[in-house]
CSV table of C-alpha atoms in Angstrom, one decimal:
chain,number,residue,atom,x,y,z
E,590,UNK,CA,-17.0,-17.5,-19.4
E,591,UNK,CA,-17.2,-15.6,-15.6
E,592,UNK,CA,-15.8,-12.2,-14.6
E,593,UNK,CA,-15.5,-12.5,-10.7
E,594,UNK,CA,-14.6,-9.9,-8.6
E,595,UNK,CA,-13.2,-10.0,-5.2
E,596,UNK,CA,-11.9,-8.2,-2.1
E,597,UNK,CA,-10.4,-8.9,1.5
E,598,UNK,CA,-9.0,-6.1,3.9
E,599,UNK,CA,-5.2,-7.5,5.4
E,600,UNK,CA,-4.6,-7.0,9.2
E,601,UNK,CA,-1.3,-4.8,8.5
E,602,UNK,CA,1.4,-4.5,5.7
E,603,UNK,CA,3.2,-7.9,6.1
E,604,UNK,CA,4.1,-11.0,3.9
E,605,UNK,CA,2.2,-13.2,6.7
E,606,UNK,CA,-1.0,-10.9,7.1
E,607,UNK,CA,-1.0,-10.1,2.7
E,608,UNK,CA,-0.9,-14.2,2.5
E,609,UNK,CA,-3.0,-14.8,5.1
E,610,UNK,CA,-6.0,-12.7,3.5
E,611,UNK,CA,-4.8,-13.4,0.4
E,612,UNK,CA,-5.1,-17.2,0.1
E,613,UNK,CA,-8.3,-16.9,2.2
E,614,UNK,CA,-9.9,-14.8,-0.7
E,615,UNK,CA,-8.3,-17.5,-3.5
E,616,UNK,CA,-10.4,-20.6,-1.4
E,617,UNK,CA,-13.5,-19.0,-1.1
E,618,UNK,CA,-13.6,-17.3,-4.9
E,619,UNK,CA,-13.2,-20.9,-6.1
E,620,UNK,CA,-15.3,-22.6,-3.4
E,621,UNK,CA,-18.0,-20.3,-3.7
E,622,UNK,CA,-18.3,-20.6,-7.4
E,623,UNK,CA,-17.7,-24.2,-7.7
E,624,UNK,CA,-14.0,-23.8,-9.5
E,625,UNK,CA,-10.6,-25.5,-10.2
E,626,UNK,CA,-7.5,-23.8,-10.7
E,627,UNK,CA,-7.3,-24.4,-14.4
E,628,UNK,CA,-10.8,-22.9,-15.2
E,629,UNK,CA,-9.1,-19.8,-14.3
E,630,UNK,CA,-8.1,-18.0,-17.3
E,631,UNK,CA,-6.4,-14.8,-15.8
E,632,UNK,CA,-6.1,-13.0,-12.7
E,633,UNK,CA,-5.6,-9.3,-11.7
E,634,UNK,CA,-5.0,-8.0,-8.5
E,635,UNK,CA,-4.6,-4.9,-7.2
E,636,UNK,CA,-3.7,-3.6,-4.2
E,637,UNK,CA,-4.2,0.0,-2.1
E,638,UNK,CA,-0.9,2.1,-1.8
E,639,UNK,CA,-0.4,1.1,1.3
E,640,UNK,CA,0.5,-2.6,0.5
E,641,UNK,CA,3.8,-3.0,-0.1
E,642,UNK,CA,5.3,-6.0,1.8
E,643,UNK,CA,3.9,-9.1,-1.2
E,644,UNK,CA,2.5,-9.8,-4.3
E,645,UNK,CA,-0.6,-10.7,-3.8
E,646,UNK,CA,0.2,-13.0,-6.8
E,647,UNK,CA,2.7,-15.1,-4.5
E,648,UNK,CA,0.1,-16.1,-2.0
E,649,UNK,CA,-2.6,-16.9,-4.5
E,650,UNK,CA,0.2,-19.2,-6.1
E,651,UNK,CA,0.4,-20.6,-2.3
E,652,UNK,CA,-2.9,-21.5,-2.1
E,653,UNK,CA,-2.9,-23.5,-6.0
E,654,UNK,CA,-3.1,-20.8,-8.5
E,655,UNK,CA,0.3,-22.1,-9.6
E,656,UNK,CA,-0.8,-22.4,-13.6
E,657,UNK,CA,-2.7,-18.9,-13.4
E,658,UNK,CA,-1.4,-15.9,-15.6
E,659,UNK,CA,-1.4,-13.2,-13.1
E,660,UNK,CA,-0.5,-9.2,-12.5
E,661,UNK,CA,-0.7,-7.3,-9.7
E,662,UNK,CA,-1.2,-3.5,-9.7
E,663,UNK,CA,-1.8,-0.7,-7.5
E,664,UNK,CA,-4.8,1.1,-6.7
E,665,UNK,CA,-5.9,4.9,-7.1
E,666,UNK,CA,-4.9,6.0,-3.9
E,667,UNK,CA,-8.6,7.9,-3.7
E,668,UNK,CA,-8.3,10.1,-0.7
E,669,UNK,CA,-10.7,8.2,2.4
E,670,UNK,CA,-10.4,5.1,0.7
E,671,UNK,CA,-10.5,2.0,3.1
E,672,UNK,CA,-6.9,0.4,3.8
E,673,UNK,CA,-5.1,-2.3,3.3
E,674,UNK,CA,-7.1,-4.0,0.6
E,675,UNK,CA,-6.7,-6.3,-1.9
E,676,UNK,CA,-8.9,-6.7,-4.9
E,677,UNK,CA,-9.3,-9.7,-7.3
E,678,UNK,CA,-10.7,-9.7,-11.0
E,679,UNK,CA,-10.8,-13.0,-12.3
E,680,UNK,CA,-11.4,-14.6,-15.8
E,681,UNK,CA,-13.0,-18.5,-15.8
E,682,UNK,CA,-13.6,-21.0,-18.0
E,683,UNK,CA,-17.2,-22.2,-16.7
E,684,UNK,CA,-21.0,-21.6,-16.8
E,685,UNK,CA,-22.6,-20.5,-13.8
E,686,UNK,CA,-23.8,-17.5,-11.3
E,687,UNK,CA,-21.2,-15.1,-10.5
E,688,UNK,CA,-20.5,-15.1,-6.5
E,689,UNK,CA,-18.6,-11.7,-6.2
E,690,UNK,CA,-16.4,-13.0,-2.7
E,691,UNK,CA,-15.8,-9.8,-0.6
E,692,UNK,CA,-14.1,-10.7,2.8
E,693,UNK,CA,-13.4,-9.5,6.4
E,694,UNK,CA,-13.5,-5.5,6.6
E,695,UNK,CA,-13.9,-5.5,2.2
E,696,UNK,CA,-17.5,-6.4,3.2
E,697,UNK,CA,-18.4,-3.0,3.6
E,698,UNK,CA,-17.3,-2.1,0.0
E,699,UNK,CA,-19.9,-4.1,-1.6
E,700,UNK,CA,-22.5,-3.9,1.2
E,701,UNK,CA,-25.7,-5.4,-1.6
E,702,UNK,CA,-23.8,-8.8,-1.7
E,703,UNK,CA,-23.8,-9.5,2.3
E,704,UNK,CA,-27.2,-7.9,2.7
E,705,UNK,CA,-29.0,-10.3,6.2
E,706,UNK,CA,-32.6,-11.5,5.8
């Protein structure tokens, strides 16, 4: 068993743009760590209070999470905090190194995983 975490900043509060980043974020987390679908045991999303438009959920199921139990929540809307993001935690069924997948302006929140030789 793998907890994986994840993170992608959406270009503005629409269906299009949440899916967009959204199903992005669901292809690399499972390319990334070598996973299918059903090795996925649960998935939690959250999003900042500014996402409103989509479940994150519905684009994940776009992409082929269709069999994953998910929920999607709302962040703490910590004053400063970056916008528009959309966090993943997921629960898999396999063996491996965990590659935490944080994407487009979410890099900056985990800054030690995209760190240049």
């Amino acid at each position: 068993m793998r907890g994986l975490r994840g993170a992608t900043q959406c270009s503005a509060n629409t269906v299009e743009a949440i899916e967009d980043a959204v199903t992005e974020l669901c292809r690399e987390l499972t390319s990334r760590n070598q996973l299918e679908p059903q090795q996925i045991v649960w998935a939690i999303f959250t999003v900042t209070h500014d996402l409103d438009a989509d479940f994150p959920a519905r684009a994940a199921r776009v992409q082929g999470w269709n069999g994953v139990p998910m929920i999607c929540s709302q962040e703490i809307p910590v004053p400063g905090s970056m916008p528009r993001v959309v966090r993943v935690l997921l629960h898999v069924d396999s063996d491996g190194p965990r590659n935490h997948v944080y994407l487009r302006g979410a890099q900056a929140l985990r800054p030690d995983l995209h760190v240049r030789p």
